[in-house]
Short mmCIF file of C-alpha atoms in Angstrom, two decimals:
data_model
loop_
_atom_site.label_atom_id
_atom_site.label_comp_id
_atom_site.label_asym_id
_atom_site.label_seq_id
_atom_site.Cartn_x
_atom_site.Cartn_y
_atom_site.Cartn_z
CA GLU A 1 96.14 104.52 145.44
CA PRO A 2 97.22 101.33 147.24
CA GLU A 3 99.90 101.79 149.87
CA VAL A 4 102.40 99.77 151.83
CA THR A 5 101.86 100.61 155.47
CA GLN A 6 104.60 100.37 158.10
CA THR A 7 104.28 100.62 161.85
CA PRO A 8 105.57 102.11 164.01
CA SER A 9 107.00 105.15 162.25
CA HIS A 10 109.67 105.49 164.92
CA GLN A 11 110.89 103.01 167.52
CA VAL A 12 113.49 103.51 170.19
CA THR A 13 114.88 100.42 171.86
CA GLN A 14 117.61 99.47 174.28
CA MET A 15 120.61 97.61 172.92
CA GLY A 16 120.08 93.87 173.25
CA GLN A 17 116.31 94.08 173.10
CA GLU A 18 114.16 92.41 170.47
CA VAL A 19 112.18 94.56 168.04
CA ILE A 20 109.50 93.67 165.54
CA LEU A 21 108.86 95.99 162.64
CA ARG A 22 105.50 95.59 160.97
CA CYS A 23 104.41 96.02 157.40
CA VAL A 24 101.13 95.59 155.58
CA PRO A 25 101.91 95.08 151.89
CA ILE A 26 99.50 95.87 149.09
CA SER A 27 96.82 93.21 149.18
CA ASN A 28 97.31 91.53 145.79
CA HIS A 29 101.10 91.63 145.93
CA LEU A 30 103.00 88.38 146.28
CA TYR A 31 106.62 89.46 146.73
CA PHE A 32 107.83 91.22 149.81
CA TYR A 33 111.10 92.90 150.69
CA TRP A 34 112.92 94.62 153.49
CA TYR A 35 115.54 97.28 152.85
CA ARG A 36 117.32 99.56 155.26
CA GLN A 37 119.04 102.91 155.04
CA ILE A 38 121.59 103.91 157.63
CA LEU A 39 121.64 107.68 157.99
CA GLY A 40 123.59 109.26 155.17
CA GLN A 41 124.16 105.98 153.37
CA LYS A 42 122.51 104.13 150.54
CA VAL A 43 119.39 102.02 150.64
CA GLU A 44 120.51 98.40 151.18
CA PHE A 45 118.69 95.17 150.39
CA LEU A 46 118.06 92.90 153.36
CA VAL A 47 115.72 90.13 152.26
CA SER A 48 113.09 89.08 149.75
CA PHE A 49 110.18 86.79 150.58
CA TYR A 50 107.81 84.84 148.38
CA ASN A 51 105.46 81.93 148.90
CA ASN A 52 106.09 81.96 152.64
CA GLU A 53 109.80 81.59 152.41
CA ILE A 54 112.91 83.67 151.98
CA SER A 55 113.93 83.96 148.32
CA GLU A 56 117.16 85.80 148.87
CA LYS A 57 118.98 87.53 151.69
CA SER A 58 122.00 89.76 151.94
CA GLU A 59 125.02 89.30 154.17
CA ILE A 60 123.52 91.95 156.45
CA PHE A 61 120.61 89.59 157.15
CA ASP A 62 122.35 87.38 159.69
CA ASP A 63 120.92 85.10 162.36
CA GLN A 64 119.74 88.08 164.37
CA PHE A 65 117.16 88.85 161.69
CA SER A 66 114.06 86.93 160.75
CA VAL A 67 110.97 87.62 158.67
CA GLU A 68 107.51 86.22 158.92
CA ARG A 69 104.13 86.51 157.32
CA PRO A 70 102.03 85.52 160.34
CA ASP A 71 98.70 86.01 158.60
CA GLY A 72 97.38 87.00 155.19
CA SER A 73 98.17 90.68 155.56
CA ASN A 74 101.19 91.37 157.77
CA PHE A 75 104.87 90.98 156.96
CA THR A 76 107.24 91.42 159.87
CA LEU A 77 110.96 91.90 160.39
CA LYS A 78 112.31 90.79 163.74
CA ILE A 79 115.69 91.72 165.13
CA ARG A 80 116.42 89.41 168.05
CA SER A 81 119.10 91.32 169.93
CA THR A 82 119.54 94.83 168.62
CA LYS A 83 122.92 96.46 168.27
CA LEU A 84 123.75 100.14 168.00
CA GLU A 85 124.60 99.68 164.33
CA ASP A 86 121.08 98.43 163.61
CA SER A 87 119.91 102.03 163.94
CA ALA A 88 118.52 102.90 160.52
CA MET A 89 115.38 103.51 158.49
CA TYR A 90 113.81 100.19 157.59
CA PHE A 91 111.69 100.11 154.46
CA CYS A 92 109.27 97.40 153.54
CA ALA A 93 108.33 96.99 149.87
CA SER A 94 106.04 94.76 147.89
CA SER A 95 105.51 93.92 144.26
CA GLU A 96 102.85 92.05 142.37
CA ARG A 97 105.22 90.01 140.26
CA GLY A 98 108.84 89.52 141.20
CA ASP A 99 110.32 89.27 137.74
CA LEU A 100 108.26 91.55 135.57
CA ASP A 101 107.52 94.51 137.75
CA PRO A 102 109.24 97.76 136.91
CA GLY A 103 109.54 98.69 140.51
CA TYR A 104 108.34 98.15 144.01
CA THR A 105 105.98 100.09 146.15
CA PHE A 106 107.82 101.11 149.28
CA GLY A 107 106.35 101.96 152.64
CA SER A 108 107.29 105.20 154.35
CA GLY A 109 109.67 103.40 156.67
CA THR A 110 110.27 102.77 160.36
CA ARG A 111 113.05 104.71 161.99
CA LEU A 112 114.76 102.39 164.46
CA THR A 113 116.97 103.99 167.07
CA VAL A 114 119.01 101.67 169.26
CA VAL A 115 120.38 103.30 172.40
CA ASP B 1 131.60 97.18 147.05
CA GLN B 2 129.87 100.06 145.32
CA GLN B 3 128.30 98.48 142.28
CA VAL B 4 126.10 101.52 141.69
CA LYS B 5 127.62 104.96 142.11
CA GLN B 6 126.12 108.40 142.14
CA ASN B 7 129.13 110.66 142.35
CA SER B 8 127.26 113.92 142.83
CA PRO B 9 125.75 114.12 146.30
CA SER B 10 123.86 117.28 145.43
CA LEU B 11 122.70 119.37 142.50
CA SER B 12 121.02 122.78 142.30
CA VAL B 13 119.08 123.84 139.21
CA GLN B 14 116.95 126.84 138.37
CA GLU B 15 113.26 126.24 137.82
CA GLY B 16 112.52 125.62 134.15
CA ARG B 17 116.01 124.40 133.35
CA ILE B 18 117.11 120.85 132.75
CA SER B 19 118.27 118.66 135.64
CA ILE B 20 120.70 115.89 134.77
CA LEU B 21 121.40 113.24 137.37
CA ASN B 22 124.09 110.69 136.67
CA CYS B 23 124.71 107.13 137.73
CA ASP B 24 127.51 104.66 136.98
CA TYR B 25 127.55 100.93 137.55
CA THR B 26 130.18 98.24 137.49
CA ASN B 27 128.26 94.97 137.18
CA SER B 28 127.70 94.02 133.53
CA MET B 29 125.03 91.52 134.63
CA PHE B 30 122.63 94.33 135.55
CA ASP B 31 119.77 94.28 133.08
CA TYR B 32 117.23 96.60 134.63
CA PHE B 33 117.68 100.10 135.97
CA LEU B 34 115.36 102.35 137.88
CA TRP B 35 115.22 105.79 139.34
CA TYR B 36 113.49 106.43 142.62
CA LYS B 37 112.62 109.75 144.18
CA LYS B 38 112.56 110.21 147.92
CA TYR B 39 111.08 113.01 149.99
CA PRO B 40 111.96 113.38 153.68
CA ALA B 41 110.02 111.04 155.98
CA GLU B 42 108.72 109.03 153.03
CA GLY B 43 109.79 105.83 151.34
CA PRO B 44 111.39 105.81 147.89
CA THR B 45 108.87 106.30 145.07
CA PHE B 46 109.37 104.65 141.71
CA LEU B 47 109.95 107.22 138.96
CA ILE B 48 111.09 105.60 135.75
CA SER B 49 112.88 102.47 134.59
CA ILE B 50 114.83 101.19 131.64
CA SER B 51 115.68 97.73 130.44
CA SER B 52 119.15 96.98 129.11
CA ILE B 53 117.71 96.30 125.66
CA LYS B 54 116.85 99.98 125.34
CA ASP B 55 118.97 103.11 125.42
CA LYS B 56 116.24 105.60 126.19
CA ASN B 57 112.92 105.71 127.98
CA GLU B 58 110.73 108.75 128.29
CA ASP B 59 107.80 109.51 130.56
CA GLY B 60 106.56 113.06 130.49
CA ARG B 61 109.23 115.37 131.85
CA PHE B 62 111.49 112.46 132.77
CA THR B 63 113.86 110.69 130.41
CA VAL B 64 116.37 108.04 131.30
CA PHE B 65 119.32 107.34 129.03
CA LEU B 66 121.40 104.18 129.21
CA ASN B 67 124.89 103.84 127.77
CA LYS B 68 125.78 100.18 128.24
CA SER B 69 129.29 100.42 126.87
CA ALA B 70 130.11 103.14 129.39
CA LYS B 71 128.00 101.49 132.13
CA HIS B 72 126.35 104.83 132.67
CA LEU B 73 122.82 106.05 132.95
CA SER B 74 121.35 109.46 133.44
CA LEU B 75 118.01 110.95 134.36
CA HIS B 76 116.94 114.15 132.63
CA ILE B 77 114.16 116.27 134.07
CA VAL B 78 112.94 119.03 131.83
CA PRO B 79 111.61 121.48 132.72
CA SER B 80 112.60 121.21 136.38
CA GLN B 81 110.00 122.27 138.93
CA PRO B 82 110.37 123.16 142.63
CA GLY B 83 108.32 120.05 143.50
CA ASP B 84 111.08 117.93 141.96
CA SER B 85 113.35 118.85 144.88
CA ALA B 86 114.10 115.50 146.51
CA VAL B 87 116.78 112.83 146.78
CA TYR B 88 117.05 110.73 143.63
CA PHE B 89 118.33 107.18 143.83
CA CYS B 90 119.56 105.16 140.90
CA ALA B 91 119.01 101.41 141.33
CA ALA B 92 120.06 98.41 139.28
CA SER B 93 119.08 94.81 139.23
CA ALA B 94 120.08 91.44 137.86
CA PRO B 95 117.47 88.68 137.92
CA THR B 96 118.05 86.21 140.71
CA SER B 97 115.72 83.43 141.79
CA GLY B 98 112.76 85.08 140.09
CA THR B 99 112.72 88.19 142.24
CA TYR B 100 114.34 91.51 141.57
CA LYS B 101 116.77 92.64 144.22
CA TYR B 102 117.82 96.23 143.71
CA ILE B 103 121.24 97.69 144.36
CA PHE B 104 120.90 101.36 145.13
CA GLY B 105 123.29 104.22 144.66
CA THR B 106 123.90 106.68 147.48
CA GLY B 107 121.54 109.26 146.04
CA THR B 108 121.74 112.78 144.67
CA ARG B 109 119.89 115.59 146.42
CA LEU B 110 118.27 117.80 143.80
CA LYS B 111 117.24 121.30 144.71
CA VAL B 112 115.20 123.20 142.16
CA LEU B 113 115.34 126.92 142.82
CA ALA B 114 112.28 129.03 142.12
#
């Protein structure tokens, strides 16, 4: 069964450093998403991406965050200067059609720990 | 702003019995609801969905009920199996700019006892 692949599974970084979280969506999917889950809290929407541009972003997704699809397969989330409160599980998701799909396919997540 | 609420953080059920997970929402613009299941160290997995034009959707052992007037939905699992032990998230969506952004509840941890 097709999967969304995320790397690395766990990343530890110093506060203030830049991190790039990588995702390989399912190959025929056109809509891409990042969500995060702070430990013990709910899964929160960060950003959606379609046709090489951001479709929607949440208030969490401030200027420190950016997304990119650098080639035909990868979808990345960059955090420019990490803060302690950025520590969370980050989930990438993709869907074939943004408005008709019943649900996304999520990756297994990257645990980001900012120290 | 908790638009989607799951008020029970945990639930324990005996194997073979019915599990009922509840979810309440506040935004009347939501028109699509989903349940996701999550195992430790894995991403959420889509389970079942329901559109606001329906009040029930069934898929095998899983049934989702939607009560629009009460802004309430529930997931019934019958019979419950030990492999159903996981965290269940309710999620809701309103169509925006052609893509579905989901608002998740905080989850309910289901434990099915053998």
